[in-house]
Amino acid sequence: MRTQVVIVGAGPSGLLLGQLLHKAGVDAVIVERQSAGHVLSRIRAGILEQVTADLLDEAGVGERMHREGLVHNGFDLLWHDRRNRIDLEGLTGGKKVVCYGQTEMTRDLMDARRAAGLPSYYSAANVAVHDFDTAHPHVTFEHEGALLRIDCDFIAGCDGFHGVCRASAPREAIREFERVYPFGWLGLLSDTPPVHHELIYVNSPRGFALCSQRSLTRSRYYLQVPLSDKVENWSDQAFWDELRLRLDQPAREALVTGPSLEKSIAPLRSFVTEPLRFGRMFLAGDAGHIVPPTGAKGLNLAASDVKYLAGALIEYYAERSEAGIDSYSERCLKRIWRGERFSWWFTQLMHQFPEQGEIHAKFQQAELEYLLHSEAGKRTIAENYVGLPLDFGD
Ligand code: FAS
Ligand code: PHB
């Protein structure tokens, strides 16, 4: 079998890349380790930057996001029992974010791919990438008992943090930068109305909390928990009780609790791979980088990688130019490092770090007091949260 691009991974990165390439007449096959149902069962990101929302429109899958997504003009930062609204729209000259779950975005992309009859292999086992340092790469995998091989021009490694593509890059050609945080996020999804019409990020002495949402009837909450914690240690009641202790009185009164639809603990890390290109194999999304979700950047950085990669591959086939391919890694990494920096900084600002001693709490207090009493301070939060322009700093 032969195609132009093999995309490894059917998460948002792989599916969005497949859709953008299809719209431009570039053939691609997606090879995914899990079943489609398993991919859709993951509960992950919830906030889309305008760049990501625009990409969904460009891919022809933005209709339900516009119908069901919730446009947010700001969010609250709760600290010392005081709400401080970050007016995203006012501080960034009109920019906003869209609250639309990653699961729904993935579903929209899967539906579009299926409707177009595009080739995807789910439940593919032992996926391996070969000869990407030559002009004739190929991918092998087992599917329904058969060993398959797909020859291609390019391989897009959209297979996430635990994927095979980054792991297959020559060790001497790769640099990895990592910081692991000494806590995780315990997330709970419930069919209850959100506690507030916008998100509430909480810096509480008991730990970070986040009140987010998926719709007007479905909420997503997070609590900072020790890395040693286990989700089975947390009954729904224990979760709601701890969340209440971290909220202010108006939120406690507004909180509607209910049974969890999903509950899980996600570890937090900052991670970047350099470069993102190895011959004819490219890494995009979580395959190349990970951020702590505090800044809502993970999915959005994946989307900008895909925008650059789709543009480079389309340019190659349309103009036989390798300019976009040659600049792919450098262009992505500039934006990735800005997203990594903001995600790390906002995580440091909003979480408890007891192991860093009392002085860290004092620095945090001084920084929050400055930021929340300064127009410039709030603007720096707002312009990073809505997403810096793609050509920022060019
Ligand atoms: P993904 O990991 O989503 O997808 C990779 C795909 O590749 C998966 O379907 C996987 O099964 C497949 N794959 C892996 N190995 C393979 C192989 N060998 N062969 C074939 N396929 C293979 N971001 C936010 O902005 N906000 C959040 O709140 C947030 N919460 C998160 C919680 C968790 C637990 C995790 C892990 C991430 C979270 N993220 C969050 C980040 C997340 O949204 C990612 O940024 C997003 O999923 C990136 O999408 P992909 O790059 O497609 O990677
Ligand atoms: C979410 O809704 O899952 C979410 C929102 C904002 C974040 C992280 C997660 O910063």
Tab-separated table of C-alpha atoms and ligand atoms in Angstrom:
chain	number	residue	atom	x	y	z
A	1	MET	CA	0.000	0.000	0.000
A	2	ARG	CA	1.246	3.560	-0.681
A	3	THR	CA	0.115	7.052	0.291
A	4	GLN	CA	1.635	10.527	0.525
A	5	VAL	CA	1.539	10.954	4.339
A	6	VAL	CA	1.100	8.378	7.107
A	7	ILE	CA	-0.259	9.981	10.266
A	8	VAL	CA	0.509	7.976	13.413
A	9	GLY	CA	-2.149	8.717	16.062
A	10	ALA	CA	-5.836	9.671	15.852
A	11	GLY	CA	-5.970	12.197	18.669
A	12	PRO	CA	-6.809	15.826	17.867
A	13	SER	CA	-3.398	16.417	16.228
A	14	GLY	CA	-3.603	13.475	13.843
A	15	LEU	CA	-7.260	13.950	12.970
A	16	LEU	CA	-6.919	17.703	12.406
A	17	LEU	CA	-3.840	17.187	10.218
A	18	GLY	CA	-5.683	14.529	8.216
A	19	GLN	CA	-8.613	16.854	7.659
A	20	LEU	CA	-6.475	19.838	6.572
A	21	LEU	CA	-4.467	17.652	4.161
A	22	HIS	CA	-7.654	16.149	2.724
A	23	LYS	CA	-9.110	19.630	2.097
A	24	ALA	CA	-5.951	20.406	0.100
A	25	GLY	CA	-6.000	17.150	-1.879
A	26	VAL	CA	-3.067	15.518	-0.083
A	27	ASP	CA	-3.609	11.815	0.603
A	28	ALA	CA	-3.018	10.581	4.149
A	29	VAL	CA	-3.691	7.385	6.095
A	30	ILE	CA	-4.162	7.448	9.873
A	31	VAL	CA	-2.858	4.545	11.992
A	32	GLU	CA	-4.133	4.531	15.597
A	33	ARG	CA	-3.198	2.120	18.372
A	34	GLN	CA	-6.523	2.311	20.240
A	35	SER	CA	-10.129	1.866	19.159
A	36	ALA	CA	-12.095	4.976	18.154
A	37	GLY	CA	-14.281	4.459	21.233
A	38	HIS	CA	-11.241	4.479	23.498
A	39	VAL	CA	-9.944	7.696	21.926
A	40	LEU	CA	-13.325	9.331	22.516
A	41	SER	CA	-13.461	8.103	26.114
A	42	ARG	CA	-10.576	10.356	27.139
A	43	ILE	CA	-11.599	13.538	29.025
A	44	ARG	CA	-8.982	16.201	28.421
A	45	ALA	CA	-8.834	19.809	27.314
A	46	GLY	CA	-11.666	22.286	27.437
A	47	ILE	CA	-10.475	25.700	26.206
A	48	LEU	CA	-9.817	26.590	22.537
A	49	GLU	CA	-7.842	29.669	21.530
A	50	GLN	CA	-9.112	31.650	18.512
A	51	VAL	CA	-6.265	30.168	16.420
A	52	THR	CA	-7.596	26.672	17.158
A	53	ALA	CA	-11.221	27.647	16.568
A	54	ASP	CA	-10.223	29.192	13.212
A	55	LEU	CA	-8.384	25.991	12.268
A	56	LEU	CA	-11.522	23.923	12.923
A	57	ASP	CA	-13.388	26.256	10.554
A	58	GLU	CA	-10.575	25.909	7.973
A	59	ALA	CA	-10.844	22.117	8.345
A	60	GLY	CA	-14.592	22.355	7.760
A	61	VAL	CA	-15.542	20.981	11.184
A	62	GLY	CA	-16.335	24.142	13.160
A	63	GLU	CA	-20.135	24.124	12.821
A	64	ARG	CA	-21.010	22.298	16.104
A	65	MET	CA	-18.338	24.223	18.021
A	66	HIS	CA	-20.040	27.497	16.980
A	67	ARG	CA	-23.445	26.031	17.898
A	68	GLU	CA	-22.548	24.379	21.198
A	69	GLY	CA	-19.269	25.994	22.283
A	70	LEU	CA	-19.397	28.670	24.994
A	71	VAL	CA	-17.552	31.894	24.190
A	72	HIS	CA	-15.778	33.223	27.276
A	73	ASN	CA	-14.685	36.864	27.571
A	74	GLY	CA	-12.799	36.404	30.833
A	75	PHE	CA	-12.162	34.212	33.858
A	76	ASP	CA	-11.960	34.684	37.631
A	77	LEU	CA	-8.787	34.258	39.654
A	78	LEU	CA	-9.759	33.477	43.288
A	79	TRP	CA	-7.092	34.203	45.881
A	80	HIS	CA	-7.308	35.130	49.573
A	81	ASP	CA	-11.096	34.756	49.338
A	82	ARG	CA	-11.284	37.508	46.697
A	83	ARG	CA	-12.411	37.121	43.096
A	84	ASN	CA	-10.280	39.006	40.530
A	85	ARG	CA	-11.727	38.918	37.034
A	86	ILE	CA	-9.237	38.754	34.179
A	87	ASP	CA	-11.109	40.621	31.431
A	88	LEU	CA	-9.708	38.787	28.415
A	89	GLU	CA	-11.739	40.808	25.906
A	90	GLY	CA	-10.970	44.199	27.451
A	91	LEU	CA	-7.281	43.506	28.032
A	92	THR	CA	-6.533	42.033	24.587
A	93	GLY	CA	-8.518	44.323	22.304
A	94	GLY	CA	-11.440	41.941	21.885
A	95	LYS	CA	-9.939	38.432	21.976
A	96	LYS	CA	-11.855	35.590	23.624
A	97	VAL	CA	-11.641	31.818	24.096
A	98	VAL	CA	-14.152	29.056	23.364
A	99	CYS	CA	-15.088	26.490	25.974
A	100	TYR	CA	-15.571	23.306	23.879
A	101	GLY	CA	-14.358	19.913	25.096
A	102	GLN	CA	-11.511	18.168	23.283
A	103	THR	CA	-13.692	15.059	23.180
A	104	GLU	CA	-16.286	16.938	21.094
A	105	MET	CA	-13.621	18.372	18.792
A	106	THR	CA	-12.222	14.851	18.314
A	107	ARG	CA	-15.714	13.512	17.609
A	108	ASP	CA	-16.329	16.212	14.987
A	109	LEU	CA	-13.033	15.370	13.272
A	110	MET	CA	-13.693	11.611	13.368
A	111	ASP	CA	-17.190	12.109	11.911
A	112	ALA	CA	-15.815	14.284	9.084
A	113	ARG	CA	-13.093	11.740	8.261
A	114	ARG	CA	-15.591	8.880	8.213
A	115	ALA	CA	-18.033	10.884	6.054
A	116	ALA	CA	-15.247	11.553	3.535
A	117	GLY	CA	-14.404	7.823	3.469
A	118	LEU	CA	-10.776	8.503	4.360
A	119	PRO	CA	-8.572	5.527	5.344
A	120	SER	CA	-7.978	5.029	9.090
A	121	TYR	CA	-6.692	1.934	10.849
A	122	TYR	CA	-7.825	1.754	14.482
A	123	SER	CA	-6.677	-0.896	16.971
A	124	ALA	CA	-3.368	-1.139	15.094
A	125	ALA	CA	-0.776	-3.150	17.027
A	126	ASN	CA	3.022	-2.966	17.034
A	127	VAL	CA	3.150	0.183	14.928
A	128	ALA	CA	6.694	0.854	13.762
A	129	VAL	CA	8.215	3.635	11.667
A	130	HIS	CA	11.024	2.885	9.213
A	131	ASP	CA	13.564	4.631	6.934
A	132	PHE	CA	12.350	8.144	7.787
A	133	ASP	CA	15.976	9.260	7.284
A	134	THR	CA	15.644	8.304	3.583
A	135	ALA	CA	13.349	9.502	0.769
A	136	HIS	CA	11.303	6.308	1.135
A	137	PRO	CA	9.903	5.986	4.674
A	138	HIS	CA	7.301	3.395	5.557
A	139	VAL	CA	5.142	2.313	8.491
A	140	THR	CA	4.308	-1.277	9.506
A	141	PHE	CA	1.644	-2.505	11.915
A	142	GLU	CA	-0.638	-5.433	12.671
A	143	HIS	CA	-4.330	-5.036	11.962
A	144	GLU	CA	-7.028	-7.692	12.233
A	145	GLY	CA	-4.389	-10.412	12.250
A	146	ALA	CA	-2.499	-9.184	9.165
A	147	LEU	CA	0.921	-7.473	9.034
A	148	LEU	CA	0.524	-4.341	6.925
A	149	ARG	CA	3.068	-1.993	5.376
A	150	ILE	CA	2.353	1.519	4.059
A	151	ASP	CA	5.003	3.239	1.951
A	152	CYS	CA	4.841	7.025	1.984
A	153	ASP	CA	6.662	10.303	1.395
A	154	PHE	CA	6.319	11.584	4.982
A	155	ILE	CA	5.416	10.352	8.476
A	156	ALA	CA	3.533	12.654	10.891
A	157	GLY	CA	4.188	11.583	14.475
A	158	CYS	CA	0.932	12.628	16.150
A	159	ASP	CA	1.092	9.773	18.646
A	160	GLY	CA	1.276	11.662	21.917
A	161	PHE	CA	3.730	11.571	24.800
A	162	HIS	CA	3.910	7.779	24.975
A	163	GLY	CA	3.997	7.217	21.231
A	164	VAL	CA	6.431	5.325	19.024
A	165	CYS	CA	7.606	8.161	16.763
A	166	ARG	CA	9.677	10.258	19.192
A	167	ALA	CA	10.935	7.016	20.721
A	168	SER	CA	12.189	5.974	17.242
A	169	ALA	CA	14.220	9.142	16.653
A	170	PRO	CA	17.990	8.594	16.887
A	171	ARG	CA	19.041	9.396	20.482
A	172	GLU	CA	22.041	11.389	19.328
A	173	ALA	CA	19.786	13.647	17.225
A	174	ILE	CA	17.311	14.568	19.954
A	175	ARG	CA	17.376	16.883	22.995
A	176	GLU	CA	14.663	16.623	25.646
A	177	PHE	CA	13.866	19.273	28.266
A	178	GLU	CA	11.676	18.252	31.200
A	179	ARG	CA	10.322	19.424	34.534
A	180	VAL	CA	8.007	17.102	36.510
A	181	TYR	CA	5.752	18.812	39.062
A	182	PRO	CA	5.388	17.356	42.583
A	183	PHE	CA	1.592	17.059	42.314
A	184	GLY	CA	-1.197	15.994	39.949
A	185	TRP	CA	-4.666	17.181	38.985
A	186	LEU	CA	-7.621	15.141	40.167
A	187	GLY	CA	-10.341	15.824	37.604
A	188	LEU	CA	-14.085	15.162	37.919
A	189	LEU	CA	-16.704	15.429	35.183
A	190	SER	CA	-20.378	15.748	36.203
A	191	ASP	CA	-23.725	16.466	34.608
A	192	THR	CA	-24.312	19.469	36.863
A	193	PRO	CA	-24.660	23.149	35.900
A	194	PRO	CA	-21.372	25.086	36.118
A	195	VAL	CA	-20.765	26.953	39.374
A	196	HIS	CA	-20.109	30.200	37.423
A	197	HIS	CA	-20.627	31.411	33.848
A	198	GLU	CA	-16.842	31.643	33.400
A	199	LEU	CA	-13.893	29.575	34.701
A	200	ILE	CA	-12.586	30.085	38.232
A	201	TYR	CA	-8.856	29.427	38.843
A	202	VAL	CA	-8.255	29.088	42.591
A	203	ASN	CA	-5.047	29.608	44.590
A	204	SER	CA	-6.061	28.256	48.004
A	205	PRO	CA	-3.747	27.412	50.934
A	206	ARG	CA	-5.238	23.893	50.624
A	207	GLY	CA	-4.139	23.679	47.016
A	208	PHE	CA	-5.056	24.739	43.484
A	209	ALA	CA	-8.587	24.175	42.180
A	210	LEU	CA	-10.235	24.901	38.838
A	211	CYS	CA	-13.934	25.207	38.075
A	212	SER	CA	-14.440	24.616	34.359
A	213	GLN	CA	-17.301	23.466	32.163
A	214	ARG	CA	-18.281	21.604	29.002
A	215	SER	CA	-21.787	23.055	28.521
A	216	LEU	CA	-24.528	24.764	30.542
A	217	THR	CA	-25.360	21.365	32.056
A	218	ARG	CA	-21.955	19.658	32.290
A	219	SER	CA	-19.067	20.743	34.546
A	220	ARG	CA	-15.394	19.877	34.861
A	221	TYR	CA	-13.543	20.417	38.158
A	222	TYR	CA	-9.921	19.872	39.174
A	223	LEU	CA	-8.092	19.707	42.516
A	224	GLN	CA	-4.323	19.754	43.073
A	225	VAL	CA	-3.466	16.470	44.828
A	226	PRO	CA	-0.155	14.889	45.896
A	227	LEU	CA	1.532	12.693	43.270
A	228	SER	CA	1.196	9.781	45.694
A	229	ASP	CA	-2.617	10.117	45.707
A	230	LYS	CA	-4.806	7.497	44.021
A	231	VAL	CA	-8.149	8.223	42.372
A	232	GLU	CA	-9.700	5.281	44.279
A	233	ASN	CA	-8.985	7.226	47.494
A	234	TRP	CA	-11.450	9.898	46.380
A	235	SER	CA	-15.177	9.289	46.718
A	236	ASP	CA	-17.380	11.814	44.930
A	237	GLN	CA	-18.401	13.184	48.328
A	238	ALA	CA	-14.764	13.632	49.369
A	239	PHE	CA	-14.102	15.504	46.112
A	240	TRP	CA	-17.041	17.883	46.567
A	241	ASP	CA	-16.177	18.481	50.242
A	242	GLU	CA	-12.561	19.384	49.379
A	243	LEU	CA	-13.609	21.578	46.465
A	244	ARG	CA	-15.951	23.529	48.745
A	245	LEU	CA	-13.098	24.126	51.203
A	246	ARG	CA	-11.056	25.742	48.391
A	247	LEU	CA	-13.857	27.967	47.044
A	248	ASP	CA	-15.239	31.302	48.287
A	249	GLN	CA	-18.711	31.636	49.815
A	250	PRO	CA	-20.563	32.667	46.613
A	251	ALA	CA	-19.164	29.632	44.784
A	252	ARG	CA	-19.914	27.313	47.707
A	253	GLU	CA	-23.529	28.500	47.634
A	254	ALA	CA	-23.781	28.167	43.850
A	255	LEU	CA	-22.085	24.743	43.630
A	256	VAL	CA	-24.375	21.956	42.407
A	257	THR	CA	-22.906	18.520	43.090
A	258	GLY	CA	-23.782	15.189	41.508
A	259	PRO	CA	-22.345	11.770	40.596
A	260	SER	CA	-19.063	11.750	38.685
A	261	LEU	CA	-19.183	10.632	35.048
A	262	GLU	CA	-15.381	10.395	35.055
A	263	LYS	CA	-12.693	10.869	37.683
A	264	SER	CA	-8.942	10.633	37.060
A	265	ILE	CA	-5.567	11.967	38.187
A	266	ALA	CA	-3.259	13.467	35.535
A	267	PRO	CA	0.441	14.032	36.310
A	268	LEU	CA	1.852	17.453	35.385
A	269	ARG	CA	5.044	18.015	33.471
A	270	SER	CA	6.732	20.555	31.220
A	271	PHE	CA	8.428	18.720	28.360
A	272	VAL	CA	9.877	19.759	25.015
A	273	THR	CA	11.709	17.779	22.326
A	274	GLU	CA	14.171	19.514	20.033
A	275	PRO	CA	14.101	19.270	17.058
A	276	LEU	CA	10.623	18.201	15.888
A	277	ARG	CA	11.828	16.898	12.547
A	278	PHE	CA	13.893	13.803	11.777
A	279	GLY	CA	14.378	13.497	8.027
A	280	ARG	CA	10.914	12.769	6.683
A	281	MET	CA	9.288	12.255	10.086
A	282	PHE	CA	7.725	15.199	11.940
A	283	LEU	CA	6.487	15.336	15.539
A	284	ALA	CA	3.321	17.346	16.275
A	285	GLY	CA	1.316	17.883	19.472
A	286	ASP	CA	1.965	15.895	22.623
A	287	ALA	CA	4.414	13.687	20.692
A	288	GLY	CA	6.788	16.663	20.820
A	289	HIS	CA	5.797	18.592	23.946
A	290	ILE	CA	3.719	18.553	27.111
A	291	VAL	CA	2.550	21.440	29.294
A	292	PRO	CA	0.912	21.513	32.733
A	293	PRO	CA	-2.776	22.170	31.845
A	294	THR	CA	-2.956	25.308	34.045
A	295	GLY	CA	-2.653	27.627	31.041
A	296	ALA	CA	-4.982	25.562	28.793
A	297	LYS	CA	-2.186	25.377	26.195
A	298	GLY	CA	-1.764	21.638	25.454
A	299	LEU	CA	-4.399	21.225	22.804
A	300	ASN	CA	-3.816	24.729	21.439
A	301	LEU	CA	-0.076	24.196	20.921
A	302	ALA	CA	-0.916	20.917	19.178
A	303	ALA	CA	-3.237	22.840	16.854
A	304	SER	CA	-0.571	25.406	15.890
A	305	ASP	CA	1.941	22.589	15.204
A	306	VAL	CA	-0.624	21.023	12.892
A	307	LYS	CA	-1.272	24.331	11.143
A	308	TYR	CA	2.445	24.694	10.388
A	309	LEU	CA	2.874	21.032	9.372
A	310	ALA	CA	-0.194	20.979	7.124
A	311	GLY	CA	0.999	24.197	5.450
A	312	ALA	CA	4.479	22.775	4.892
A	313	LEU	CA	3.244	19.497	3.385
A	314	ILE	CA	0.645	21.217	1.186
A	315	GLU	CA	3.342	23.634	-0.057
A	316	TYR	CA	5.659	20.677	-0.809
A	317	TYR	CA	3.075	18.927	-2.985
A	318	ALA	CA	1.759	22.106	-4.616
A	319	GLU	CA	5.077	23.821	-5.340
A	320	ARG	CA	7.712	21.109	-4.761
A	321	SER	CA	9.138	23.565	-2.234
A	322	GLU	CA	10.831	22.316	0.927
A	323	ALA	CA	10.900	25.774	2.575
A	324	GLY	CA	8.014	25.018	4.940
A	325	ILE	CA	9.349	21.577	5.768
A	326	ASP	CA	12.813	22.945	6.506
A	327	SER	CA	11.431	25.688	8.803
A	328	TYR	CA	8.760	23.551	10.494
A	329	SER	CA	10.650	22.681	13.661
A	330	GLU	CA	12.002	26.177	14.307
A	331	ARG	CA	8.604	27.833	13.685
A	332	CYS	CA	6.818	25.422	16.047
A	333	LEU	CA	9.422	25.611	18.796
A	334	LYS	CA	9.210	29.424	19.024
A	335	ARG	CA	5.484	29.183	19.802
A	336	ILE	CA	5.887	26.032	21.905
A	337	TRP	CA	8.437	27.599	24.239
A	338	ARG	CA	6.171	30.651	24.766
A	339	GLY	CA	3.294	28.332	25.676
A	340	GLU	CA	5.584	26.267	27.888
A	341	ARG	CA	6.815	29.375	29.688
A	342	PHE	CA	3.301	30.700	30.370
A	343	SER	CA	2.039	27.267	31.500
A	344	TRP	CA	5.000	26.844	33.870
A	345	TRP	CA	4.661	30.430	35.182
A	346	PHE	CA	0.889	30.199	35.757
A	347	THR	CA	1.386	26.803	37.472
A	348	GLN	CA	4.019	28.301	39.791
A	349	LEU	CA	1.673	31.204	40.553
A	350	MET	CA	-1.429	29.185	41.368
A	351	HIS	CA	-0.329	25.954	43.056
A	352	GLN	CA	1.046	25.181	46.517
A	353	PHE	CA	4.732	24.175	46.542
A	354	PRO	CA	5.371	23.336	50.224
A	355	GLU	CA	8.679	21.710	49.334
A	356	GLN	CA	9.931	25.132	48.163
A	357	GLY	CA	9.479	26.530	51.699
A	358	GLU	CA	7.742	29.581	53.115
A	359	ILE	CA	9.713	31.908	50.894
A	360	HIS	CA	7.935	30.557	47.769
A	361	ALA	CA	4.585	31.408	49.368
A	362	LYS	CA	5.883	34.906	50.071
A	363	PHE	CA	7.078	35.342	46.470
A	364	GLN	CA	3.714	34.040	45.227
A	365	GLN	CA	1.826	36.480	47.462
A	366	ALA	CA	3.933	39.431	46.310
A	367	GLU	CA	3.521	38.452	42.645
A	368	LEU	CA	-0.250	38.004	42.910
A	369	GLU	CA	-0.632	41.318	44.753
A	370	TYR	CA	1.349	43.057	42.002
A	371	LEU	CA	-0.409	41.332	39.081
A	372	LEU	CA	-3.933	41.845	40.399
A	373	HIS	CA	-3.372	45.539	41.118
A	374	SER	CA	-1.668	46.262	37.805
A	375	GLU	CA	-3.306	46.726	34.409
A	376	ALA	CA	-0.038	45.566	32.830
A	377	GLY	CA	0.051	42.543	35.143
A	378	LYS	CA	-3.456	41.454	34.222
A	379	ARG	CA	-2.752	42.119	30.560
A	380	THR	CA	0.226	39.754	30.552
A	381	ILE	CA	-2.016	36.998	31.917
A	382	ALA	CA	-4.763	37.786	29.403
A	383	GLU	CA	-2.661	38.016	26.233
A	384	ASN	CA	-0.898	34.732	26.963
A	385	TYR	CA	-4.129	32.976	27.922
A	386	VAL	CA	-5.978	33.894	24.689
A	387	GLY	CA	-2.861	32.845	22.762
A	388	LEU	CA	-0.107	35.021	21.308
A	389	PRO	CA	-0.445	35.775	17.573
A	390	LEU	CA	1.157	33.135	15.331
A	391	ASP	CA	3.607	35.723	13.982
A	392	PHE	CA	4.434	37.177	17.435
A	393	GLY	CA	8.023	38.357	17.620
A	394	ASP	CA	8.726	37.607	13.946
B	1	FAS	P1	-2.987	12.647	22.140
B	1	FAS	O1	-2.185	11.995	23.230
B	1	FAS	O2	-4.313	13.223	22.448
B	1	FAS	O3	-3.231	11.583	20.953
B	1	FAS	C1	-2.205	10.710	20.549
B	1	FAS	C2	-2.871	9.485	19.907
B	1	FAS	O4	-1.833	8.605	19.439
B	1	FAS	C3	-3.695	8.702	20.915
B	1	FAS	O5	-4.977	8.440	20.394
B	1	FAS	C4	-2.895	7.416	21.126
B	1	FAS	O6	-3.717	6.295	21.358
B	1	FAS	C5	-2.167	7.283	19.805
B	1	FAS	N1	-0.938	6.480	19.896
B	1	FAS	C6	-0.049	6.443	20.908
B	1	FAS	N2	0.945	5.583	20.621
B	1	FAS	C7	0.682	5.072	19.377
B	1	FAS	C8	1.326	4.143	18.527
B	1	FAS	N3	2.463	3.559	18.893
B	1	FAS	N4	0.766	3.857	17.326
B	1	FAS	C9	-0.393	4.461	16.942
B	1	FAS	N5	-1.063	5.357	17.709
B	1	FAS	C10	-0.524	5.654	18.912
B	1	FAS	N6	-4.686	20.079	27.563
B	1	FAS	C11	-5.373	21.204	27.873
B	1	FAS	O7	-5.254	22.207	27.150
B	1	FAS	N7	-6.209	21.227	28.967
B	1	FAS	C12	-6.374	20.122	29.774
B	1	FAS	O8	-7.119	20.161	30.736
B	1	FAS	C13	-5.690	18.935	29.485
B	1	FAS	N8	-5.851	17.805	30.248
B	1	FAS	C14	-5.131	16.668	29.943
B	1	FAS	C15	-5.253	15.472	30.706
B	1	FAS	C16	-4.502	14.332	30.392
B	1	FAS	C17	-4.642	13.070	31.234
B	1	FAS	C18	-3.612	14.351	29.305
B	1	FAS	C19	-2.767	13.125	28.959
B	1	FAS	C20	-3.478	15.512	28.536
B	1	FAS	C21	-4.260	16.671	28.843
B	1	FAS	N9	-4.170	17.834	28.087
B	1	FAS	C22	-4.842	18.967	28.366
B	1	FAS	C23	-3.339	17.871	26.948
B	1	FAS	C24	-4.092	17.207	25.849
B	1	FAS	O9	-5.325	17.870	25.635
B	1	FAS	C25	-3.199	17.206	24.659
B	1	FAS	O10	-2.635	18.480	24.439
B	1	FAS	C26	-3.891	16.728	23.429
B	1	FAS	O11	-4.492	15.502	23.706
B	1	FAS	C27	-2.841	16.647	22.337
B	1	FAS	O12	-3.360	15.916	21.307
B	1	FAS	P2	-2.430	14.907	20.466
B	1	FAS	O13	-1.166	15.578	20.154
B	1	FAS	O14	-3.312	14.398	19.389
B	1	FAS	O15	-2.041	13.739	21.493
B	2	PHB	C1	-10.764	21.962	31.178
B	2	PHB	O1	-11.916	22.408	31.042
B	2	PHB	O2	-10.515	20.733	31.131
B	2	PHB	C2	-9.635	22.919	31.439
B	2	PHB	C3	-9.863	24.273	31.274
B	2	PHB	C4	-8.809	25.158	31.501
B	2	PHB	C5	-7.583	24.677	31.900
B	2	PHB	C6	-7.358	23.294	32.060
B	2	PHB	C7	-8.404	22.415	31.827
B	2	PHB	O3	-6.557	25.546	32.142
